[in-house]
Short mmCIF file of C-alpha atoms in Angstrom, two decimals:
data_model
loop_
_atom_site.label_atom_id
_atom_site.label_comp_id
_atom_site.label_asym_id
_atom_site.label_seq_id
_atom_site.Cartn_x
_atom_site.Cartn_y
_atom_site.Cartn_z
CA UNK A 285 -35.48 -90.70 -62.74
CA UNK A 286 -36.59 -90.78 -66.41
CA UNK A 287 -34.63 -89.13 -69.22
CA UNK A 288 -36.67 -85.93 -69.31
CA UNK A 289 -36.12 -85.39 -65.56
CA UNK A 290 -32.40 -86.05 -65.97
CA UNK A 291 -32.15 -83.51 -68.77
CA UNK A 292 -34.13 -80.97 -66.77
CA UNK A 293 -31.96 -81.16 -63.65
CA UNK A 294 -28.81 -81.16 -65.77
CA UNK A 295 -29.80 -77.98 -67.62
CA UNK A 296 -30.49 -76.08 -64.42
CA UNK A 297 -26.85 -76.74 -63.40
CA UNK A 298 -25.91 -73.84 -65.67
CA UNK A 299 -27.75 -71.63 -63.22
CA UNK A 300 -29.98 -69.51 -65.46
CA UNK A 301 -33.70 -69.77 -66.20
CA UNK A 302 -33.43 -67.85 -69.50
CA UNK A 303 -31.07 -68.43 -72.41
CA UNK A 304 -30.77 -65.81 -75.18
CA UNK A 305 -29.01 -66.71 -78.44
CA UNK A 306 -27.40 -64.18 -80.79
CA UNK A 307 -27.20 -66.02 -84.11
CA UNK A 308 -29.82 -68.61 -83.13
CA UNK A 309 -30.33 -69.76 -86.74
CA UNK A 310 -26.83 -71.25 -86.99
CA UNK A 311 -26.77 -75.02 -87.11
CA UNK A 312 -24.71 -75.46 -83.91
CA UNK A 313 -26.53 -72.65 -82.10
CA UNK A 314 -29.96 -74.04 -82.91
CA UNK A 315 -28.98 -77.50 -81.56
CA UNK A 316 -28.06 -75.85 -78.25
CA UNK A 317 -31.30 -73.86 -78.32
CA UNK A 318 -33.29 -77.10 -78.77
CA UNK A 319 -31.36 -78.62 -75.89
CA UNK A 320 -32.28 -75.76 -73.54
CA UNK A 321 -35.92 -75.89 -74.66
CA UNK A 322 -35.91 -79.58 -73.68
CA UNK A 323 -34.38 -78.55 -70.33
CA UNK A 324 -37.38 -76.37 -69.60
CA UNK A 325 -35.41 -73.10 -69.92
CA UNK A 326 -37.02 -70.07 -71.53
CA UNK A 327 -35.29 -69.55 -74.89
CA UNK A 328 -35.30 -66.61 -77.33
CA UNK A 329 -32.91 -65.17 -79.88
CA UNK A 330 -31.85 -63.01 -82.78
CA UNK A 331 -30.79 -64.01 -86.28
CA UNK A 332 -30.11 -62.07 -89.46
CA UNK A 333 -32.63 -63.91 -91.66
CA UNK A 334 -35.56 -66.31 -91.27
CA UNK A 335 -34.88 -69.91 -92.36
CA UNK A 336 -36.26 -73.43 -92.02
CA UNK A 337 -34.19 -73.71 -88.82
CA UNK A 338 -35.62 -70.55 -87.22
CA UNK A 339 -39.15 -71.55 -88.25
CA UNK A 340 -38.69 -74.97 -86.59
CA UNK A 341 -37.51 -73.25 -83.40
CA UNK A 342 -40.47 -70.87 -83.47
CA UNK A 343 -42.72 -73.94 -83.70
CA UNK A 344 -41.16 -75.03 -80.36
CA UNK A 345 -42.22 -71.70 -78.81
CA UNK A 346 -38.91 -69.84 -79.19
CA UNK A 347 -39.33 -66.09 -79.76
CA UNK A 348 -37.01 -64.98 -82.59
CA UNK A 349 -36.55 -61.57 -84.23
CA UNK A 350 -34.49 -60.56 -87.26
CA UNK A 351 -33.40 -56.99 -86.57
CA UNK A 352 -30.46 -56.05 -84.34
CA UNK A 353 -32.68 -54.07 -81.96
CA UNK A 354 -32.57 -54.19 -78.14
CA UNK A 355 -36.26 -53.17 -77.95
CA UNK A 356 -37.25 -56.43 -79.68
CA UNK A 357 -35.71 -58.61 -76.95
CA UNK A 358 -38.46 -60.03 -74.67
CA UNK A 359 -38.41 -58.28 -71.26
CA UNK A 360 -37.60 -61.34 -69.16
CA UNK A 361 -34.31 -61.81 -71.07
CA UNK A 362 -33.18 -58.34 -69.91
CA UNK A 363 -32.91 -59.68 -66.33
CA UNK A 364 -29.16 -60.01 -65.76
CA UNK A 365 -29.28 -62.50 -62.89
CA UNK A 366 -31.61 -64.88 -64.73
CA UNK A 367 -30.22 -64.78 -68.29
CA UNK A 368 -27.34 -66.55 -70.00
CA UNK A 369 -26.39 -65.01 -73.37
CA UNK A 370 -24.87 -67.32 -76.00
CA UNK A 371 -23.34 -66.01 -79.22
CA UNK A 372 -21.57 -67.37 -82.28
CA UNK A 373 -18.16 -66.07 -83.44
CA UNK A 374 -19.83 -65.23 -86.78
CA UNK A 375 -21.55 -62.26 -85.08
CA UNK A 376 -19.63 -58.99 -85.76
CA UNK A 377 -18.17 -57.00 -82.85
CA UNK A 378 -20.37 -54.07 -83.87
CA UNK A 379 -23.59 -55.98 -83.02
CA UNK A 380 -25.58 -53.68 -80.72
CA UNK A 381 -27.44 -56.42 -78.79
CA UNK A 382 -24.17 -58.26 -78.07
CA UNK A 383 -22.55 -55.02 -76.94
CA UNK A 384 -25.50 -54.21 -74.66
CA UNK A 385 -25.23 -57.55 -72.88
CA UNK A 386 -21.45 -57.30 -72.55
CA UNK A 387 -21.44 -53.71 -71.28
CA UNK A 388 -24.17 -54.49 -68.71
CA UNK A 389 -22.26 -57.42 -67.19
CA UNK A 390 -24.56 -60.21 -68.34
CA UNK A 391 -23.07 -63.71 -68.41
CA UNK A 392 -22.07 -63.88 -72.08
CA UNK A 393 -20.49 -67.03 -73.52
CA UNK A 394 -19.50 -68.38 -76.92
CA UNK A 395 -21.44 -71.44 -78.07
CA UNK A 396 -18.31 -73.58 -77.70
CA UNK A 397 -17.88 -72.57 -74.04
CA UNK A 398 -21.45 -73.59 -73.21
CA UNK A 399 -21.00 -76.89 -75.03
CA UNK A 400 -17.77 -77.41 -73.08
CA UNK A 401 -19.58 -76.92 -69.77
CA UNK A 402 -22.36 -79.32 -70.75
CA UNK A 403 -19.92 -82.03 -71.86
CA UNK A 404 -17.62 -81.76 -68.80
CA UNK A 405 -20.12 -83.60 -66.61
CA UNK A 406 -20.67 -86.45 -69.07
CA UNK A 407 -18.81 -89.21 -70.88
CA UNK A 408 -17.98 -87.20 -73.99
CA UNK A 409 -17.32 -88.42 -77.54
CA UNK A 410 -15.80 -85.56 -79.59
CA UNK A 411 -15.39 -85.70 -83.37
CA UNK A 412 -12.70 -83.39 -84.80
CA UNK A 413 -11.35 -82.89 -88.32
CA UNK A 414 -11.51 -80.42 -91.18
CA UNK A 415 -13.95 -82.69 -93.08
CA UNK A 416 -16.41 -85.37 -92.05
CA UNK A 417 -17.34 -84.06 -88.59
CA UNK A 418 -21.08 -83.72 -89.10
CA UNK A 419 -21.62 -87.07 -90.83
CA UNK A 420 -19.39 -88.91 -88.35
CA UNK A 421 -21.10 -87.28 -85.34
CA UNK A 422 -24.55 -88.11 -86.68
CA UNK A 423 -23.58 -91.75 -87.41
CA UNK A 424 -22.09 -92.11 -83.91
CA UNK A 425 -25.12 -90.43 -82.31
CA UNK A 426 -27.45 -92.73 -84.26
CA UNK A 427 -25.50 -95.88 -83.32
CA UNK A 428 -25.47 -95.01 -79.60
CA UNK A 429 -29.14 -93.97 -79.63
CA UNK A 430 -30.26 -97.14 -81.44
CA UNK A 431 -28.22 -99.20 -78.96
CA UNK A 432 -30.09 -97.54 -76.06
CA UNK A 433 -27.18 -95.55 -74.63
CA UNK A 434 -28.32 -92.75 -72.29
CA UNK A 435 -27.02 -89.88 -74.49
CA UNK A 436 -27.39 -86.49 -76.15
CA UNK A 437 -25.82 -85.74 -79.56
CA UNK A 438 -25.29 -82.18 -80.80
CA UNK A 439 -25.08 -82.28 -84.60
CA UNK A 440 -23.80 -79.73 -87.11
CA UNK A 441 -26.49 -80.68 -89.61
CA UNK A 442 -30.06 -81.95 -89.79
CA UNK A 443 -30.18 -85.72 -89.40
CA UNK A 444 -32.45 -87.48 -91.89
CA UNK A 445 -33.32 -90.09 -89.23
CA UNK A 446 -34.47 -87.54 -86.62
CA UNK A 447 -35.21 -84.45 -88.77
CA UNK A 448 -33.26 -82.55 -86.12
CA UNK A 449 -29.75 -81.45 -85.18
CA UNK A 450 -30.24 -82.83 -81.65
CA UNK A 451 -30.65 -86.47 -80.57
CA UNK A 452 -31.91 -86.48 -76.98
CA UNK A 453 -32.06 -89.72 -75.02
CA UNK A 454 -30.55 -88.85 -71.62
CA UNK A 455 -27.46 -87.07 -70.30
CA UNK A 456 -24.86 -89.63 -69.20
CA UNK A 457 -23.08 -89.47 -72.58
CA UNK A 458 -22.63 -86.57 -75.03
CA UNK A 459 -21.60 -86.69 -78.68
CA UNK A 460 -20.30 -83.41 -80.09
CA UNK A 461 -18.51 -81.93 -83.06
CA UNK A 462 -15.14 -80.55 -82.02
CA UNK A 463 -14.89 -77.52 -84.30
CA UNK A 464 -11.42 -76.22 -85.17
CA UNK A 465 -12.81 -72.91 -86.43
CA UNK A 466 -11.77 -70.15 -84.00
CA UNK A 467 -10.05 -72.94 -81.95
CA UNK A 468 -13.38 -73.49 -80.23
CA UNK A 469 -12.73 -77.24 -79.74
CA UNK A 470 -10.20 -76.37 -77.03
CA UNK A 471 -13.13 -75.79 -74.62
CA UNK A 472 -14.05 -79.51 -74.67
CA UNK A 473 -12.94 -82.30 -72.29
CA UNK A 474 -13.55 -85.52 -74.25
CA UNK A 475 -13.21 -89.11 -73.02
CA UNK A 476 -13.01 -90.46 -76.58
CA UNK A 477 -11.93 -88.17 -79.42
CA UNK A 478 -11.26 -88.77 -83.09
CA UNK A 479 -9.57 -86.73 -85.82
CA UNK A 480 -10.89 -87.47 -89.31
CA UNK A 481 -8.65 -85.11 -91.33
CA UNK A 482 -6.31 -82.15 -90.98
CA UNK A 483 -6.29 -80.51 -94.42
CA UNK A 484 -5.46 -76.81 -94.45
CA UNK A 485 -8.61 -74.70 -93.93
CA UNK A 486 -9.70 -71.58 -92.01
CA UNK A 487 -6.42 -69.90 -92.96
CA UNK A 488 -8.16 -66.57 -92.37
CA UNK A 489 -8.07 -67.56 -88.68
CA UNK A 490 -4.84 -69.59 -88.47
CA UNK A 491 -2.52 -67.83 -90.92
CA UNK A 492 -0.85 -71.04 -92.09
CA UNK A 493 -1.32 -74.81 -91.99
CA UNK A 494 1.30 -75.41 -89.26
CA UNK A 495 -0.79 -73.37 -86.79
CA UNK A 496 -3.83 -75.49 -87.67
CA UNK A 497 -1.82 -78.69 -87.00
CA UNK A 498 -0.63 -77.25 -83.67
CA UNK A 499 -4.24 -76.53 -82.72
CA UNK A 500 -5.23 -80.17 -83.38
CA UNK A 501 -2.30 -81.32 -81.21
CA UNK A 502 -3.49 -78.95 -78.45
CA UNK A 503 -6.95 -80.52 -78.79
CA UNK A 504 -5.55 -84.00 -78.13
CA UNK A 505 -4.18 -82.73 -74.80
CA UNK A 506 -7.78 -81.95 -73.73
CA UNK A 507 -8.68 -85.66 -73.62
CA UNK A 508 -9.43 -86.83 -70.07
CA UNK A 509 -6.99 -89.19 -68.28
CA UNK A 510 -7.61 -92.80 -69.43
CA UNK A 511 -9.36 -91.40 -72.52
CA UNK A 512 -8.74 -92.63 -76.07
CA UNK A 513 -7.76 -90.86 -79.28
CA UNK A 514 -8.64 -92.28 -82.71
CA UNK A 515 -6.93 -90.89 -85.82
CA UNK A 516 -7.21 -91.43 -89.56
CA UNK A 517 -4.10 -93.40 -90.57
CA UNK A 518 -1.46 -91.13 -92.04
CA UNK A 519 -2.12 -88.09 -89.87
CA UNK A 520 0.90 -86.75 -87.92
CA UNK A 521 -0.66 -87.56 -84.52
CA UNK A 522 -0.46 -90.93 -82.78
CA UNK A 523 -3.55 -92.79 -81.57
CA UNK A 524 -5.75 -95.77 -82.39
CA UNK A 525 -5.71 -95.74 -86.22
CA UNK A 526 -8.49 -96.39 -88.71
CA UNK A 527 -8.50 -96.63 -92.49
CA UNK A 528 -9.94 -98.24 -95.61
CA UNK A 529 -8.35 -101.49 -96.85
CA UNK A 530 -5.05 -100.89 -95.04
CA UNK A 531 -3.24 -102.15 -91.92
CA UNK A 532 -4.86 -99.74 -89.43
CA UNK A 533 -6.03 -100.88 -85.99
CA UNK A 534 -9.59 -100.65 -87.35
CA UNK A 535 -9.97 -101.19 -91.08
CA UNK A 536 -12.84 -101.70 -93.55
CA UNK A 537 -12.15 -104.62 -95.88
CA UNK A 538 -13.89 -106.94 -98.34
CA UNK A 539 -15.86 -103.87 -99.56
CA UNK A 540 -18.53 -104.39 -102.21
CA UNK A 541 -21.52 -102.44 -103.52
CA UNK A 542 -24.89 -104.20 -103.39
CA UNK A 543 -28.05 -102.39 -104.58
CA UNK A 544 -26.36 -99.00 -104.20
CA UNK A 545 -25.16 -99.67 -100.62
CA UNK A 546 -21.77 -100.65 -99.23
CA UNK A 547 -21.39 -104.04 -97.60
CA UNK A 548 -18.07 -104.52 -95.77
CA UNK A 549 -16.22 -106.25 -92.94
CA UNK A 550 -14.47 -104.49 -90.05
CA UNK A 551 -11.14 -105.82 -88.82
CA UNK A 552 -10.58 -104.74 -85.20
CA UNK A 553 -7.41 -105.27 -83.08
CA UNK A 554 -9.03 -108.46 -81.75
CA UNK A 555 -11.35 -109.92 -84.42
CA UNK A 556 -13.18 -109.46 -87.72
CA UNK A 557 -16.85 -108.39 -87.80
CA UNK A 558 -18.60 -109.45 -91.01
CA UNK A 559 -21.16 -107.88 -93.32
CA UNK A 560 -21.95 -104.38 -92.13
CA UNK A 561 -24.35 -102.56 -94.46
CA UNK A 562 -24.10 -98.80 -95.03
CA UNK A 563 -26.35 -96.77 -97.31
CA UNK A 564 -24.31 -93.62 -98.01
CA UNK A 565 -22.15 -93.50 -101.16
CA UNK A 566 -18.48 -92.45 -101.24
CA UNK A 567 -15.33 -93.79 -99.63
CA UNK A 568 -15.20 -90.67 -97.43
CA UNK A 569 -18.57 -91.63 -95.93
CA UNK A 570 -17.44 -95.23 -95.49
CA UNK A 571 -14.45 -93.87 -93.55
CA UNK A 572 -16.82 -91.80 -91.37
CA UNK A 573 -18.91 -94.92 -90.65
CA UNK A 574 -15.78 -96.90 -89.77
CA UNK A 575 -14.56 -94.45 -87.12
CA UNK A 576 -18.05 -94.23 -85.58
CA UNK A 577 -18.06 -98.04 -85.38
CA UNK A 578 -14.54 -98.13 -83.90
CA UNK A 579 -15.46 -95.68 -81.12
CA UNK A 580 -18.66 -97.64 -80.39
CA UNK A 581 -16.80 -100.97 -80.25
CA UNK A 582 -14.21 -99.50 -77.85
CA UNK A 583 -17.09 -98.18 -75.72
CA UNK A 584 -18.34 -101.76 -75.46
CA UNK A 585 -21.38 -102.02 -77.73
CA UNK A 586 -21.86 -105.54 -79.19
CA UNK A 587 -21.43 -106.07 -82.95
CA UNK A 588 -24.96 -107.38 -83.75
CA UNK A 589 -26.57 -104.23 -82.31
CA UNK A 590 -24.13 -101.99 -84.18
CA UNK A 591 -24.71 -103.76 -87.51
CA UNK A 592 -28.48 -103.42 -87.15
CA UNK A 593 -28.17 -99.73 -86.21
CA UNK A 594 -25.77 -98.82 -89.04
CA UNK A 595 -28.07 -100.38 -91.65
CA UNK A 596 -30.85 -97.94 -90.63
CA UNK A 597 -28.68 -94.80 -90.85
CA UNK A 598 -30.14 -92.40 -93.45
CA UNK A 599 -27.63 -89.54 -93.55
CA UNK A 600 -27.56 -85.79 -92.97
CA UNK A 601 -29.40 -83.19 -95.04
CA UNK A 602 -27.10 -81.54 -97.62
CA UNK A 603 -24.55 -84.38 -97.34
CA UNK A 604 -24.92 -86.21 -100.67
CA UNK A 605 -28.69 -85.84 -100.37
CA UNK A 606 -30.74 -87.25 -103.25
CA UNK A 607 -33.37 -84.69 -104.26
CA UNK A 608 -34.45 -86.58 -107.41
CA UNK A 609 -33.49 -90.16 -108.29
CA UNK A 610 -35.15 -91.50 -111.43
CA UNK A 611 -34.14 -93.45 -114.56
CA UNK A 612 -33.61 -90.23 -116.52
CA UNK A 613 -32.44 -87.77 -113.89
CA UNK A 614 -30.49 -87.72 -110.62
CA UNK A 615 -30.26 -84.48 -108.59
CA UNK A 616 -27.90 -84.51 -105.59
CA UNK A 617 -27.23 -81.67 -103.12
CA UNK A 618 -24.07 -81.52 -100.97
CA UNK A 619 -22.48 -79.09 -98.51
CA UNK A 620 -18.93 -79.55 -99.93
CA UNK A 621 -17.05 -76.23 -99.72
CA UNK A 622 -13.37 -77.26 -99.66
CA UNK A 623 -11.46 -78.79 -102.62
CA UNK A 624 -10.93 -82.08 -100.76
CA UNK A 625 -14.67 -82.31 -100.07
CA UNK A 626 -15.47 -81.66 -103.74
CA UNK A 627 -12.98 -84.41 -104.68
CA UNK A 628 -14.74 -86.78 -102.26
CA UNK A 629 -18.16 -86.01 -103.78
CA UNK A 630 -16.71 -86.51 -107.27
CA UNK A 631 -15.30 -89.91 -106.25
CA UNK A 632 -18.68 -90.96 -104.83
CA UNK A 633 -20.56 -89.92 -107.97
CA UNK A 634 -18.10 -91.68 -110.32
CA UNK A 635 -18.29 -94.84 -108.20
CA UNK A 636 -22.09 -94.86 -108.31
CA UNK A 637 -22.58 -93.49 -111.85
CA UNK A 638 -19.42 -94.33 -113.83
CA UNK A 639 -20.93 -93.81 -117.30
CA UNK A 640 -23.10 -90.72 -116.79
CA UNK A 641 -22.47 -87.08 -117.59
CA UNK A 642 -22.35 -84.83 -114.47
CA UNK A 643 -23.17 -81.11 -114.16
CA UNK A 644 -21.73 -79.48 -111.00
CA UNK A 645 -23.17 -76.17 -109.75
CA UNK A 646 -20.83 -74.60 -107.20
CA UNK A 647 -21.18 -71.57 -104.95
CA UNK A 648 -17.77 -70.68 -103.44
CA UNK A 649 -17.91 -69.94 -99.70
CA UNK A 650 -15.71 -67.09 -98.36
CA UNK A 651 -13.40 -64.81 -100.37
CA UNK A 652 -10.43 -65.92 -98.23
CA UNK A 653 -10.99 -69.65 -98.82
CA UNK A 654 -11.46 -69.05 -102.57
CA UNK A 655 -8.18 -67.08 -102.65
CA UNK A 656 -6.25 -69.63 -100.55
CA UNK A 657 -7.34 -72.68 -102.58
CA UNK A 658 -8.15 -71.25 -106.03
CA UNK A 659 -5.91 -73.71 -107.94
CA UNK A 660 -7.18 -76.68 -105.92
CA UNK A 661 -10.82 -75.61 -106.48
CA UNK A 662 -10.12 -75.30 -110.23
CA UNK A 663 -8.64 -78.82 -110.33
CA UNK A 664 -11.51 -80.32 -108.31
CA UNK A 665 -14.27 -78.64 -110.34
CA UNK A 666 -12.55 -79.39 -113.66
CA UNK A 667 -13.17 -83.13 -113.09
CA UNK A 668 -16.91 -82.75 -113.75
CA UNK A 669 -18.32 -82.81 -117.29
CA UNK A 670 -19.92 -79.34 -116.94
CA UNK A 671 -19.56 -76.57 -114.35
CA UNK A 672 -21.84 -73.67 -113.42
CA UNK A 673 -20.32 -71.17 -111.01
CA UNK A 674 -22.30 -68.80 -108.77
CA UNK A 675 -20.90 -65.66 -107.15
CA UNK A 676 -18.87 -66.09 -103.94
CA UNK A 677 -20.96 -66.27 -100.77
CA UNK A 678 -19.26 -63.79 -98.40
CA UNK A 679 -20.58 -65.09 -95.04
CA UNK A 680 -18.59 -63.18 -92.41
CA UNK A 681 -16.19 -61.45 -94.86
CA UNK A 682 -15.76 -58.30 -96.92
CA UNK A 683 -14.67 -58.69 -100.58
CA UNK A 684 -10.98 -59.18 -101.41
CA UNK A 685 -9.71 -57.23 -104.41
CA UNK A 686 -9.23 -59.44 -107.47
CA UNK A 687 -10.92 -62.48 -105.89
CA UNK A 688 -14.18 -63.35 -107.68
CA UNK A 689 -15.99 -66.28 -109.23
CA UNK A 690 -14.96 -64.96 -112.66
CA UNK A 691 -11.31 -65.14 -111.58
CA UNK A 692 -11.84 -68.72 -110.36
CA UNK A 693 -13.70 -69.66 -113.57
CA UNK A 694 -10.68 -68.64 -115.67
CA UNK A 695 -8.55 -71.15 -113.75
CA UNK A 696 -10.84 -74.12 -114.53
CA UNK A 697 -9.44 -75.95 -117.57
CA UNK A 698 -12.75 -77.62 -118.46
CA UNK A 699 -14.19 -75.75 -121.50
CA UNK A 700 -17.81 -76.53 -120.49
CA UNK A 701 -17.99 -73.89 -117.77
CA UNK A 702 -20.11 -70.81 -117.19
CA UNK A 703 -20.63 -68.05 -114.64
CA UNK A 704 -24.31 -67.72 -113.78
CA UNK A 705 -26.40 -65.39 -111.60
CA UNK A 706 -28.68 -67.02 -109.05
CA UNK A 707 -31.83 -65.74 -110.75
CA UNK A 708 -30.74 -67.31 -114.07
CA UNK A 709 -29.69 -70.64 -112.54
CA UNK A 710 -32.78 -72.70 -113.38
CA UNK A 711 -32.65 -71.61 -117.05
CA UNK A 712 -28.95 -72.54 -117.24
CA UNK A 713 -29.64 -75.98 -115.72
CA UNK A 714 -32.40 -76.66 -118.24
CA UNK A 715 -29.85 -76.31 -121.07
CA UNK A 716 -27.76 -79.30 -119.91
CA UNK A 717 -27.96 -82.84 -121.26
CA UNK A 718 -26.29 -84.24 -118.11
CA UNK A 719 -28.21 -87.00 -116.30
CA UNK A 720 -26.55 -86.19 -112.94
CA UNK A 721 -27.03 -82.67 -111.53
CA UNK A 722 -25.09 -81.70 -108.42
CA UNK A 723 -25.37 -78.56 -106.26
CA UNK A 724 -22.41 -77.95 -103.93
CA UNK A 725 -21.44 -75.24 -101.45
CA UNK A 726 -21.91 -74.06 -97.86
CA UNK A 727 -23.56 -70.68 -98.53
CA UNK A 728 -27.20 -70.04 -99.38
CA UNK A 729 -27.17 -72.37 -102.41
CA UNK A 730 -29.07 -74.77 -100.14
CA UNK A 731 -32.00 -72.31 -100.28
CA UNK A 732 -32.09 -72.71 -104.10
CA UNK A 733 -32.48 -76.48 -103.96
CA UNK A 734 -36.28 -76.46 -103.59
CA UNK A 735 -36.65 -74.15 -106.61
CA UNK A 736 -34.30 -76.26 -108.76
CA UNK A 737 -36.02 -79.49 -107.72
CA UNK A 738 -39.46 -78.11 -108.57
CA UNK A 739 -38.30 -76.84 -111.97
CA UNK A 740 -36.64 -80.17 -112.85
CA UNK A 741 -39.73 -82.15 -111.81
CA UNK A 742 -41.93 -79.95 -114.00
CA UNK A 743 -39.48 -80.22 -116.93
CA UNK A 744 -39.31 -84.01 -116.73
#
């Protein structure tokens, strides 16, 4: 049976011909939607706004509408016995389509539950952690795919290698992000799992950091018997350790930069593998590559194949993505939305461009996260030479009294800082003398990147 037939029979195991997505434009939701399209299921959905992701799905024949209106749902998806409804936790409880499906006894599942069902029947690699999940998952997916493993990888970002958030090459193995938000990773049953980091985040869900830590420990109990857990050295959970230039079970050593890429050796519990090449900057990305390699080695993939595959890895869109890279100007876009992620991006930029002036443009994501980490955000942003701050992107939240970008700006000690409206952003950027321009944030700042890039290209 070829891969497409395997995928087709596997998808029908879920028992429904039609799959309807509420919040289909989300990065994790759209990967599932692509998967079901490949299965031969009929797929449709709702999202709040059109985007590059929804347009790409429409190109695959998926019917999508952008108003919460039951009348806009295609008729065949109103057949209860034939339709599975998948929704994201970001959808409010007041959503009328979601309430219709629930009150009429449709099979309604969260995205994480569906992913859990898909992965149960496979050898599952799950990547957990408050930072690094998407890059690590996409590196691991790329390594396994390039080494001809029969696998599907569900990614939380658009891979530069595949221009997709789904890598589809069979169904014996799955690679998934194990998302701690809303504790959704507790639906998974991994064979191999890793935890990249456990910094406090999502405190709007968890209340405090100890609950987050408990949730990660609960996740480790989901690993199948005879499975393996890999953890970043220093985390309060025991497993196979990995780290950079330390005494972990798997460690990157003899690290050097050659032509803007890392070249390094990997010390395993049994041997040393020489001269891996990796093209993404930043020690945090090197750490992500290391854990993907460690899991692949433990799975049994030979070193020469892995080295060749890693050298061709191109990254994930909005993860330290070069938009412009010339002698006079470098424009980088990154998804960083937590202080530790901003620190990691800062380290990468200073390692690559130690003598250049850097302008950081940041859009805070969530009122609650801004409130919880205001001092840490101020410290992280203050490291750049200049800072432009956009208004807070609310996502799923209502405003919190006293929490604003102006309030955060006052906490940043760097004197070269400014609050700027989105429609004045390009003009503000044109005033800088910085050679390195960086956009960071998880909100809709990514939608501004094309406009900024175009303006900078015209100006230069």
